[in-house]
C-alpha cells in the first residue's frame, strides 16, 4: 500500500527525473514506493550489468546497499553512482575481514578463494572469483575445474557454501566459518511448518542464504532473480511462500497479480536496505550539481577497483 505522503514523494521524484540526467535502479528488497520510481529493478548483478550496458545517463541513483553501489561503480567508472544513504551496509559483507582472508590464504595457499558478491570491494580485490546467489553453484564448479581441486575456499556465507556443496561434489572451506545473512539465517523449520499449514497449496521458494534444513524443506531454492523466473515460468501455480526479504513479495505481487505470494516469515526484513527511503532519494537528486552531491557519491579507490574488477569480470565471463 502506498500512503498519501509516499504518493506525493513519488510524484516529486518523477517530475525531477525529467529535469536531471539520471536513472534510478532499485534492488528487489526495496520498499514498494521505491520500486515505483525505479527505471530498473533487479538483483545486484543484474543492476550492475544494466548500469554497464543499458544506462546512458551520467548519474545512477542506486537504491540498495553499499556493496551493490560499489560493484556498479567498479563496472562503470565513467558514471557517477549515488547512494541515497551511504550508511546502508551489509553485515554479511562486513563480517569478512582482510586479515581473516590472509590467514586462510596462508593455511591453504593452493586453493582458490570464491567470494560472494555480498562483500566489500576490498574483499573482492583479494579473491580469485566472485559469485552471486544466482550463479554460486556454477562458479564453485568453475573454480574447482580451473584450479584442478575438489576443495575451495568460500566466503563469507556458510549457508550458501553448504547449498553449493549439496549441489556439487566440491567441498568448501568456509571463510570465516560462521558468516551468514542475519535475516535469512532467522528462518526455521517451524516457520516452514506454520507457513505450509496456512497455505497448503503453495509452492515454497527459499533463498540459498537460508539455513540448510530450511533449504532442504523447500520446493525450490534460488536467488531473487531465480524466484522471479520461477513464478514467471510456473504461471499455472497460484500460490507461493517466499523465503527471502519480504519486499520481494511486493515486486512479485505487482508483476504477477493473478498469483498470490506469502512471506515465509514477517521477520525477514533487511533494515539496511530499508535505510533507503523516498525522501532520501529526493534529497539525492536535489543534490546533483550542488556541493552536497559528493555526500552521496560511491567511488572505489582506483587500486582496489582495478584489483576487484578481475574477480567480477571473471565471474561475468564464466557465467555466460
Ligand atoms: O545478489 C543479490 O542481489 C542478493 C543480495 C541476493 C539475491 O538473491 O539476488
Short mmCIF file of C-alpha atoms in Angstrom, two decimals, residues 22-159:
data_model
loop_
_atom_site.label_atom_id
_atom_site.label_comp_id
_atom_site.label_asym_id
_atom_site.label_seq_id
_atom_site.Cartn_x
_atom_site.Cartn_y
_atom_site.Cartn_z
CA UNK A 22 19.63 10.27 -14.06
CA UNK A 23 18.45 6.71 -13.94
CA UNK A 24 17.12 5.15 -10.74
CA UNK A 25 17.85 1.47 -10.16
CA UNK A 26 16.41 -0.46 -7.21
CA UNK A 27 17.15 -3.83 -5.67
CA UNK A 28 14.28 -6.32 -5.26
CA UNK A 29 14.50 -5.77 -1.48
CA UNK A 30 13.47 -2.10 -1.70
CA UNK A 31 10.04 -0.91 -0.49
CA UNK A 32 7.15 -0.73 -2.94
CA UNK A 33 7.23 3.10 -3.24
CA UNK A 34 10.87 2.94 -4.35
CA UNK A 35 10.08 0.15 -6.80
CA UNK A 36 7.53 2.57 -8.33
CA UNK A 37 10.11 5.29 -9.10
CA UNK A 38 12.78 2.86 -10.33
CA UNK A 39 13.64 2.60 -14.01
CA UNK A 40 15.12 -0.84 -13.41
CA UNK A 41 14.55 -3.36 -10.59
CA UNK A 42 16.72 -6.44 -10.15
CA UNK A 43 19.32 -8.31 -8.14
CA UNK A 44 22.73 -6.76 -7.57
CA UNK A 45 24.36 -8.40 -10.57
CA UNK A 46 21.52 -7.55 -12.94
CA UNK A 47 21.63 -3.93 -11.76
CA UNK A 48 25.40 -3.69 -12.15
CA UNK A 49 25.14 -5.15 -15.67
CA UNK A 50 22.27 -2.81 -16.55
CA UNK A 51 24.32 0.13 -15.30
CA UNK A 52 27.19 -1.04 -17.52
CA UNK A 53 25.30 -1.93 -20.69
CA UNK A 54 21.96 -0.15 -20.81
CA UNK A 55 22.16 3.12 -18.94
CA UNK A 56 23.19 6.20 -20.86
CA UNK A 57 22.73 8.84 -18.14
CA UNK A 58 25.65 10.42 -16.28
CA UNK A 59 24.11 9.70 -12.88
CA UNK A 60 22.75 6.46 -11.45
CA UNK A 61 20.81 6.70 -8.19
CA UNK A 62 21.26 3.28 -6.61
CA UNK A 63 18.52 2.16 -4.22
CA UNK A 64 20.32 -0.68 -2.48
CA UNK A 65 23.21 -1.19 -0.07
CA UNK A 66 26.83 -0.09 -0.31
CA UNK A 67 28.47 -3.21 -1.77
CA UNK A 68 25.96 -3.09 -4.65
CA UNK A 69 26.70 0.56 -5.41
CA UNK A 70 30.42 -0.26 -5.23
CA UNK A 71 30.03 -3.10 -7.76
CA UNK A 72 28.10 -0.76 -10.07
CA UNK A 73 30.83 1.86 -9.72
CA UNK A 74 33.65 -0.63 -10.37
CA UNK A 75 31.95 -1.80 -13.57
CA UNK A 76 31.02 1.76 -14.60
CA UNK A 77 33.88 4.09 -13.70
CA UNK A 78 32.57 6.77 -16.08
CA UNK A 79 29.20 7.09 -14.38
CA UNK A 80 28.51 8.77 -11.08
CA UNK A 81 26.84 6.30 -8.73
CA UNK A 82 24.83 7.95 -5.96
CA UNK A 83 23.70 6.02 -2.89
CA UNK A 84 20.93 7.90 -1.02
CA UNK A 85 22.26 6.71 2.38
CA UNK A 86 25.92 5.74 2.46
CA UNK A 87 25.48 4.07 5.84
CA UNK A 88 23.26 1.39 4.20
CA UNK A 89 25.62 -1.56 4.54
CA UNK A 90 25.53 -5.34 4.75
CA UNK A 91 26.52 -7.11 8.00
CA UNK A 92 27.41 -10.22 5.96
CA UNK A 93 29.78 -8.19 3.73
CA UNK A 94 31.35 -6.52 6.76
CA UNK A 95 31.88 -9.87 8.51
CA UNK A 96 34.73 -10.91 6.21
CA UNK A 97 37.94 -9.14 7.23
CA UNK A 98 41.07 -8.98 5.07
CA UNK A 99 43.24 -10.36 7.94
CA UNK A 100 41.00 -13.44 8.04
CA UNK A 101 41.37 -13.94 4.28
CA UNK A 102 45.14 -13.68 4.67
CA UNK A 103 45.14 -16.33 7.42
CA UNK A 104 43.19 -18.78 5.23
CA UNK A 105 45.37 -17.97 2.22
CA UNK A 106 48.47 -18.81 4.25
CA UNK A 107 46.97 -22.05 5.53
CA UNK A 108 45.64 -23.15 2.10
CA UNK A 109 47.97 -21.48 -0.45
CA UNK A 110 46.88 -23.72 -3.36
CA UNK A 111 43.12 -23.33 -3.00
CA UNK A 112 41.13 -20.71 -4.92
CA UNK A 113 39.00 -18.25 -2.97
CA UNK A 114 35.46 -17.67 -4.24
CA UNK A 115 33.66 -14.77 -2.58
CA UNK A 116 30.01 -13.86 -2.60
CA UNK A 117 29.02 -10.58 -4.24
CA UNK A 118 27.86 -9.50 -0.74
CA UNK A 119 31.41 -8.43 0.14
CA UNK A 120 33.32 -5.16 0.18
CA UNK A 121 35.31 -4.10 -2.88
CA UNK A 122 38.48 -4.72 -0.87
CA UNK A 123 37.45 -8.33 -0.22
CA UNK A 124 36.71 -8.84 -3.92
CA UNK A 125 40.17 -7.42 -4.69
CA UNK A 126 41.67 -10.23 -2.57
CA UNK A 127 39.63 -13.05 -4.13
CA UNK A 128 40.10 -15.23 -7.20
CA UNK A 129 36.49 -15.30 -8.26
CA UNK A 130 33.24 -13.62 -7.29
CA UNK A 131 29.77 -15.22 -7.33
CA UNK A 132 26.16 -14.27 -6.72
CA UNK A 133 23.42 -16.46 -5.31
CA UNK A 134 22.22 -16.83 -8.91
CA UNK A 135 25.48 -18.41 -10.13
CA UNK A 136 27.22 -19.72 -6.97
CA UNK A 137 26.98 -23.41 -7.98
CA UNK A 138 28.42 -22.67 -11.42
CA UNK A 139 31.24 -20.51 -10.02
CA UNK A 140 32.22 -23.12 -7.42
CA UNK A 141 32.34 -25.75 -10.16
CA UNK A 142 34.34 -23.43 -12.43
CA UNK A 143 36.87 -22.62 -9.69
CA UNK A 144 37.32 -26.33 -8.89
CA UNK A 145 37.89 -27.07 -12.57
CA UNK A 146 40.26 -24.16 -13.22
CA UNK A 147 42.35 -24.82 -10.10
CA UNK A 148 42.08 -28.62 -10.52
CA UNK A 149 40.86 -29.20 -6.98
CA UNK A 150 37.89 -30.75 -5.22
CA UNK A 151 38.08 -28.26 -2.34
CA UNK A 152 37.80 -24.48 -2.45
CA UNK A 153 37.76 -21.56 -0.04
CA UNK A 154 34.34 -19.88 0.05
CA UNK A 155 33.24 -16.80 1.93
CA UNK A 156 31.51 -15.33 3.75
CA UNK A 157 28.06 -17.03 3.69
CA UNK A 158 28.21 -20.51 5.25
CA UNK A 159 24.64 -21.36 4.22
#
